[in-house]
Every structure is written in structure tokens, then in C-alpha cells.
XYZ file of C-alpha atoms in Angstrom:
357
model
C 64.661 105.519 27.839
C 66.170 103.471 25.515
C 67.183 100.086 26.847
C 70.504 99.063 24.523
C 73.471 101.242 23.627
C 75.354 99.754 21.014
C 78.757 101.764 19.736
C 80.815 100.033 16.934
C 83.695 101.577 15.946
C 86.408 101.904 13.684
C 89.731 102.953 14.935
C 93.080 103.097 12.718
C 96.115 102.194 14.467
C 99.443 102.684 13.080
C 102.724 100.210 13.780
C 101.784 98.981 17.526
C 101.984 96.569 20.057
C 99.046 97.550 22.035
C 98.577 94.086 23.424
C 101.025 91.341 23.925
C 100.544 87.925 24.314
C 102.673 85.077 26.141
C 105.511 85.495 23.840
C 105.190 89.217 24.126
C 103.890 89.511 20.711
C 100.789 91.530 19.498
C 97.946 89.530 20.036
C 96.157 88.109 16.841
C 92.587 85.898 15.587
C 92.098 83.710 12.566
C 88.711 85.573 11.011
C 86.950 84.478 7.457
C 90.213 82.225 6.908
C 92.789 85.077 7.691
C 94.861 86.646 10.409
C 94.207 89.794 11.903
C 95.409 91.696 14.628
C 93.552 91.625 17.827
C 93.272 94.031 21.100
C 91.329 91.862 23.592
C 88.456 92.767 25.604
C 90.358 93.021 28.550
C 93.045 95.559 27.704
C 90.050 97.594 26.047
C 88.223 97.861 29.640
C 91.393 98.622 31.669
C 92.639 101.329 29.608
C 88.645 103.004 29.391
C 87.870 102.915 33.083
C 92.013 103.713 34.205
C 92.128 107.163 31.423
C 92.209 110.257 32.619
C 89.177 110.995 30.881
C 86.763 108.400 32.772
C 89.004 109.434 36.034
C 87.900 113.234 35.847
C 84.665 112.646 34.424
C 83.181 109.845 37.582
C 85.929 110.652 40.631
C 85.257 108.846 43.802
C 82.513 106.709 41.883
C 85.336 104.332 41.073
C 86.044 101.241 42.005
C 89.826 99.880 42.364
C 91.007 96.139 41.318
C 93.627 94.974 43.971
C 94.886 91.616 46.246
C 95.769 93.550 48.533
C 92.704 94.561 51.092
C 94.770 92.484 53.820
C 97.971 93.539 53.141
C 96.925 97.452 53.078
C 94.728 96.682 56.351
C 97.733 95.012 58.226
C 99.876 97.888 57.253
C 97.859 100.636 58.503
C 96.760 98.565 61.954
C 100.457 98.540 62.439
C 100.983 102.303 62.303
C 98.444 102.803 64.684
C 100.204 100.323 67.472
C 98.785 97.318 66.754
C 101.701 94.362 67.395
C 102.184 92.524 63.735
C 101.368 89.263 65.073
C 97.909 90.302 65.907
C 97.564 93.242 63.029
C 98.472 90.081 60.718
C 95.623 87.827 62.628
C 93.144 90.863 61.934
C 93.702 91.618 58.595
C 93.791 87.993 57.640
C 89.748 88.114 58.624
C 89.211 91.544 56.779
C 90.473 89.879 53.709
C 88.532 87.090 53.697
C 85.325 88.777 53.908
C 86.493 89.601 49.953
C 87.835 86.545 49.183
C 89.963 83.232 49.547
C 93.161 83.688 51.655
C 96.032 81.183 51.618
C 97.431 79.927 55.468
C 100.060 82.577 56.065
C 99.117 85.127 53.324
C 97.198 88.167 53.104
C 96.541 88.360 50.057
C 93.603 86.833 48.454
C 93.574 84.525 45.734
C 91.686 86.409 43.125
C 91.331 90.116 42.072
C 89.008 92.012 43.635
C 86.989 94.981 42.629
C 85.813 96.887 45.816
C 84.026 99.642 45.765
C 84.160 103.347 47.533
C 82.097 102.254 50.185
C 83.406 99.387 50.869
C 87.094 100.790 51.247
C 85.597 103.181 53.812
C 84.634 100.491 55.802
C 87.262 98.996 55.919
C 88.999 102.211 56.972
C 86.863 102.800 59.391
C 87.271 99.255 61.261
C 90.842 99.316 60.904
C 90.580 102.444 63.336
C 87.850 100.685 65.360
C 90.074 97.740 65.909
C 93.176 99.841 66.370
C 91.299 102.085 68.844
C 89.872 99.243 71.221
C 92.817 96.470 70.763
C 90.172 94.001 69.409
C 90.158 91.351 66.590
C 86.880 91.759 64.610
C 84.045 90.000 65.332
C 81.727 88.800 63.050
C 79.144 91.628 63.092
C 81.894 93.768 61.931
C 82.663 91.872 58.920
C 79.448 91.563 57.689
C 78.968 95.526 57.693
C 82.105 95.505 55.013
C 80.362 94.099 51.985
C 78.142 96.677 50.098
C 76.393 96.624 46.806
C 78.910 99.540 45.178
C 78.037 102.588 43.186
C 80.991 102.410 41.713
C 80.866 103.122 38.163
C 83.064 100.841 36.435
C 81.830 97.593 38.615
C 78.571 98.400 37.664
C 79.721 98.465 33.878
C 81.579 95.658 33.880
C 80.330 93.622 36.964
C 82.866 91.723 39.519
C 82.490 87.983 40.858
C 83.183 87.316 44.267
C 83.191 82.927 44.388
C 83.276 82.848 48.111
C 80.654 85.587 48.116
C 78.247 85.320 45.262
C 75.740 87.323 46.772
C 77.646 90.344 46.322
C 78.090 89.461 42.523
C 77.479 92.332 40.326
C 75.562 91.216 36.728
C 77.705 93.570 34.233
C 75.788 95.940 32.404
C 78.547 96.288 29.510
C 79.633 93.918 27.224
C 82.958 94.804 24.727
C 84.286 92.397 22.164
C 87.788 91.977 21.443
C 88.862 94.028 18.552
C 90.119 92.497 15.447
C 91.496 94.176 12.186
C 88.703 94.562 9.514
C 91.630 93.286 7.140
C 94.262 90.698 7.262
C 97.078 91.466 9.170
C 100.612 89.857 10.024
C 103.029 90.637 12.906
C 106.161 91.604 11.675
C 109.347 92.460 13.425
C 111.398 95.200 14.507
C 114.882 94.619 14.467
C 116.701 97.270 16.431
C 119.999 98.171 18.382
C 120.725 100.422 21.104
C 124.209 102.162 21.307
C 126.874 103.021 24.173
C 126.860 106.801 23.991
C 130.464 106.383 26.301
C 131.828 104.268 23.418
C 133.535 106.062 21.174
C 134.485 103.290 18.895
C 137.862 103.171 19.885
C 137.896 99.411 20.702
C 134.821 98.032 19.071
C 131.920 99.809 17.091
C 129.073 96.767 17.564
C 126.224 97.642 19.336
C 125.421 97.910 23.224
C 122.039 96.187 23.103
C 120.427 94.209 19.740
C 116.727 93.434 20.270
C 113.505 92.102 18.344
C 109.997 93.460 18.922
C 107.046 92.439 17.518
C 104.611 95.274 15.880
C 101.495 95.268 13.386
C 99.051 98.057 12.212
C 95.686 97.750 10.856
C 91.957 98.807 11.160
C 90.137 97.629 14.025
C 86.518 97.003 14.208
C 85.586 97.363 17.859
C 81.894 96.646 19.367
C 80.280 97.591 22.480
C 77.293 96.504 23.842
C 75.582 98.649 27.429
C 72.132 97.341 28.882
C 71.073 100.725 30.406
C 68.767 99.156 32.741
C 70.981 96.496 34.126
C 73.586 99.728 35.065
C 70.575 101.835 36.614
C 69.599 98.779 38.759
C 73.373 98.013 39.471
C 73.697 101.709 40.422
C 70.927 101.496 42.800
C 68.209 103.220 40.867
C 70.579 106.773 39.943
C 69.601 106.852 36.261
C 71.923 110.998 36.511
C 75.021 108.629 37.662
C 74.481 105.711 34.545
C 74.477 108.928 32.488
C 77.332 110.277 33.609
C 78.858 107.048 33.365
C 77.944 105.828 30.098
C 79.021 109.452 28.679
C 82.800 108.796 30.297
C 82.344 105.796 29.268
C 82.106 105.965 25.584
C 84.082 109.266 25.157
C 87.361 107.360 26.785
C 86.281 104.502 23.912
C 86.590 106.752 21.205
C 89.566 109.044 22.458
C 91.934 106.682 24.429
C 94.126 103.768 23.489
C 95.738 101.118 24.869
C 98.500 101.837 26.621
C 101.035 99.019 25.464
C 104.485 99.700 24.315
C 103.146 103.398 23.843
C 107.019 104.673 24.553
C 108.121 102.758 21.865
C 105.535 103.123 19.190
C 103.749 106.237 20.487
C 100.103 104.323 18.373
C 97.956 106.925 19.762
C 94.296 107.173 17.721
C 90.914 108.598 18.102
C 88.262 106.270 16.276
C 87.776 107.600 12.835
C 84.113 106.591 12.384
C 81.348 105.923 15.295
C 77.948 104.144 14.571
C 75.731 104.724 18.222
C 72.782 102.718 17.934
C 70.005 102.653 20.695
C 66.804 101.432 21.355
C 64.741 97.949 22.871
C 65.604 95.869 19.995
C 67.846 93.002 20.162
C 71.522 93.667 20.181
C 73.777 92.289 17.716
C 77.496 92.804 16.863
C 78.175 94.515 13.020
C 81.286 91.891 12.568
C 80.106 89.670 10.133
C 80.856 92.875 7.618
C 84.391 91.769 7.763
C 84.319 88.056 7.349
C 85.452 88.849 4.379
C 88.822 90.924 5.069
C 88.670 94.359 3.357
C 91.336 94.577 0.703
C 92.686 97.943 -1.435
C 94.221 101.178 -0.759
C 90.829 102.720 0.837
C 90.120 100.659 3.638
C 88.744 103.161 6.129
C 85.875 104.125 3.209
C 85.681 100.460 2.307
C 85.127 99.574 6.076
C 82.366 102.400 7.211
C 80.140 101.509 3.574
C 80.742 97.631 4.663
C 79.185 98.453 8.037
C 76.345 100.150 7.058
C 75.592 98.164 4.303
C 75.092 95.199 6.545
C 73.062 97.535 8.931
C 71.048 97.672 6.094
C 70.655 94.280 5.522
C 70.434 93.100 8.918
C 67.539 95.620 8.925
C 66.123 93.797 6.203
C 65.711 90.837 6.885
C 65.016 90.627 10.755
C 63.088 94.632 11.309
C 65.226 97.555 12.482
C 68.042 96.895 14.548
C 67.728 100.043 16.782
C 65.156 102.999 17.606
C 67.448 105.544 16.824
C 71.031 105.901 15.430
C 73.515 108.480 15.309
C 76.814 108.634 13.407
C 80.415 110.307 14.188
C 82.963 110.222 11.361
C 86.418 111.646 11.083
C 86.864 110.292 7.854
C 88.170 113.049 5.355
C 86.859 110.992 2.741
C 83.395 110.275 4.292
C 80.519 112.046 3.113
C 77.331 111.127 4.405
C 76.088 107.992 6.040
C 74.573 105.773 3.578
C 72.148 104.227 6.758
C 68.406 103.957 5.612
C 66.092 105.613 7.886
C 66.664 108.202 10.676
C 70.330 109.031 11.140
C 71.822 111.655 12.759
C 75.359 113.090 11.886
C 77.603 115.320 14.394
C 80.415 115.084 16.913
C 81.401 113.651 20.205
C 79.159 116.188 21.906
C 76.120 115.861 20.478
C 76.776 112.215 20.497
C 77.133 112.032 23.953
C 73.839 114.200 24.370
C 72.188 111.681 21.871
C 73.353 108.993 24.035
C 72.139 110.221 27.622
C 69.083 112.143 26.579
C 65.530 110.505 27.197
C 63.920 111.356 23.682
């Protein structure tokens, strides 16, 4: 098997605001001397591993990012009888097994991604605690910490600082995407009206409002060590299938999930380049240092990228063992790759992806 994955694709989105930053603007990167828009890493992962599509496709082999294991645990301690003061007391300990805890809170300080199993231990000490009117003792506490086989951890690995042994090494890597072109944000000026006013005393506007908005080509890259998420899934090489099939169909499928209701920037990736093998990986972005310019970007963008496939394969020795290309391109004919290249869709990607061959 294969020990890289590498996807890189190109996704058109049109007027958006998929990611905001402080000033509630879309997010953007100075690249080759120009602006472009830019989706970062972060939004990427959340809206993959919270779709529907990785939901349905890994169910209970999911993970859940919260600060509030003590809060939860104090609640539910209370329901079954436990007096607050001490519930509080308990829960405060629970927490800390998963993090830092501030005097008085129960909260911790970070995020923490805890896995299936370990929720179920907690569960089930909650109703051990509740059931003999006991604080927890340190023999219980140790028994909440697990390595999890939750899928998305093992993806993209958690950090525990009070707990580094229960680190998980990520076995995905995503870049933050950026417009193969330069981009500006512009604004949308808009009003809302009263639909009670009838314009008898005044016909101005209820609401007046700016929003910020851009559209452009993104180049996105993904990089998944297969045998970092085997290990990290404790050996099940069916379950890292699985998971790098939800994976990468949600990348392709789903988008981010900002200002959706207002923009409604909803895109499938027009043109997927799969690459896999033992070789070195490397990201296809240097294509666009120099932004793409014209009225056929899309084409422009997918003969960039495999022209500097090409090259890269030149001058260092193939990049990958095997490659496979989806494009939804209508002007895209056939992948101008040298060497063996496959051409289908999602599904025969996806086999492509997981199969052993």
C-alpha cells in the first residue's frame, strides 16, 4: 500500500465569504506579489469532518471538539442526585484529566478532541460516582484517557499540553487555499426594508449594511500519510479506508459553510489530481506564483498544474507511483500528465484511492 495520498484541487467559487477574518472580511494572502483570496486550513477541516457526508459515511468513529467535559459531567451528576457543591467538586477532577481548569470553572482552557471511547467513560463514571456518592479517585481517572479510533483525530491529530502522552501525530496535512489568480474583496452595499412601512411617513430604509465578498479559483492541497492514520487507528487499515474515502469525497463535494444564507457559494471541485505512492510529498502551488490571468482560467489552471507535475517530475524523478485524475471541466479534454494516468469519477477515484494495487 501506497504510503502518501496527495489530492490537489481546483474548486471555483462564485461571490463568497466563506471565511472571515477579524474584521469579518473574507480572508486573503499576498502570493507572487498579488492578493488572492484565501480559505484557511482550519475552516477547510471543520467543514470536511462536520458534513453530512463524512457524518454518514464514519458514524460513531467520530470524535467531538468541546470545553465542556466538566460542565456536561456536572450536569448529568446532578440529575442523578448528586448535591451541586459536590457534582461541581467531581466534575472539576473529570475535566482535568483532559486538560487545564481555572479555580472555580469547569471548563478547560483549551479545546479538546475526545474520542468515542473516551466519552463512554466518562459516562460510565459519572453513573459510578452517582451510584456510590463518591468523588473519583485516582484509579478512576486514569481509566478515562484512551488512544481514540476516532476518525477525524486520527486525521488531523489533537494535543493535549497537560497530557502529551495522549498526543495524537496527525496523519493529514491541508494547506490553506488561495486563489490561483489575483483577487480583491469588494463590497456589498445593501438595505433591508420595513415590510409594515408603507411609506407613508418616510420611504428610507429599515436596515443599511456593508458585507465583504470575493470570488475566484482556489487551488487547494492535501497531503494523508496512510501509515501514520493506520498506526493512529490502532492497526485497522478497513477503518483508514473508510476514512480516507469520506474523507476526500466531503473535500471535493462540500464547502465552507460561511455566510452560505447570504451568498448560497456552494461548489464541487471542478478538476482533481490524486497522486499516491512512497515518494516525497510536495505541494503543486508554485504553478500559481505567477497569478493566472484571461477569460479561461479553469483550463489555464489544470494545464498550469500538470505542466509543473511534469517538470517537477523532471528534474527530481516521479513525484508519485500512480496518479489518477477527476475533471468536471466542460472544456477539459484529456490530462496532459506524462506517464500512467488514469481518468474517471469520484467512484473510481475513491476505489483508486483505497485499493492495494
Amino acid at each position: 500500500m501506497s504510503h502518501f495520498i496527495q489530492l490537489h484541487l481546483l474548486t471555483a467559487y462564485p461571490p463568497a465569504n466563506l471565511n472571515r477574518d477579524d474584521l469579518g472580511r473574507p480572508k486573503t494572502a499576498i502570493m507572487g506579489g498579488a492578493k488572492r483570496l484565501r480559505v484557511s486550513s482550519q475552516s477547510l477541516k471543520r467543514t470536511w469532518r462536520t458534513s453530512a457526508l463524512f457524518e454518514e459515511a464514519m458514524g460513531q468513529h467520530r470524535g467531538m471538539r468541546t470545553k465542556q467535559v466538566g460542565i456536561q459531567a456536572a450536569k448529568r451528576l446532578q440529575e442523578k442526585g448528586v448535591k451541586e457543591k459536590d457534582a461541581q467538586a467531581w466534575a472539576t477532577e473529570i475535566a482535568k484529566v483532559f486538560g487545564d481548569v481555572a479555580k472555580g470553572e469547569l471548563e478547560t482552557s483549551q479545546l479538546v478532541h475526545i474520542g468515542p471511547e473516551e466519552q463512554a467513560a466518562v459516562d460510565a463514571l459519572v453513573e459510578t460516582l452517582a451510584d456510590e456518592y463518591r468523588a473519583p479517585e485516582k484509579e478512576d481517572l486514569d481509566l478515562l484517557r484512551h488512544k481514540p479510533s476516532a476518525v477525524d483525530i486520527a486525521l488531523f491529530g489533537r494535543m493535549l499540553a497537560a497530557s502529551p502522552a495522549f498526543n495524537v501525530e496527525a496523519a493529514c496535512q491541508v494547506a490553506h487555499a488561495i486563489t490561483v489568480h489575483a483577487a480583491e474583496v469588494e463590497d456589498d452595499y445593501f438595505t433591508a426594508v420595513d415590510d409594515l412601512n408603507t411609506g407613508g411617513e418616510h420611504r428610507g430604509a429599515a436596515h443599511v449594511g456593508e458585507a465583504g465578498f470575493g470570488a475566484g479559483l482556489f487551488y487547494s492541497y492535501v497531503c494523508i500519510d496512510r501509515q501514520q492514520l493506520v498506526e493512529n487507528l490502532s492497526g485497522d487499515q478497513g477503518l483508514a479506508d473508510r476514512a480516507i474515502a469520506a474523507l476526500v469525497e466531503a473535500a471535493v463535494k462540500t464547502s465552507p459553510k460561511g455566510k452560505q444564507n447570504s451568498f448560497g457559494s456552494r461548489a464541487h471541485a471542478s478538476y482533481v489530481l490524486a497522486e499516491k505512492g512512497d515518494q516525497q510529498p510536495r505541494s503543486l502551488a508554485v504553478a500559481f506564483l505567477r497569478p493566472v490571468q484571461g477569460e479561461h482560467q479553469a483550463i489555464e489552471a489544470i494545464s498550469r498544474l500538470e505542466r509543473q507535475v511534469n517538470k517537477f517530475d523532471e528534474a527530481y524523478g516521479p513525484g508519485a507511483g500512480q496518479r489518477f485524475v477527476v475533471a468536471a471541466e466542460v472544456d477539459y479534454e484529456k490530462s496532459k500528465l506524462e506517464g500512467s494516468v488514469t481518468q474517471g469519477g469520484l467512484t473510481s477515484l475513491l476505489d483508486f484511492l483505497t485499493n492495494e494495487q
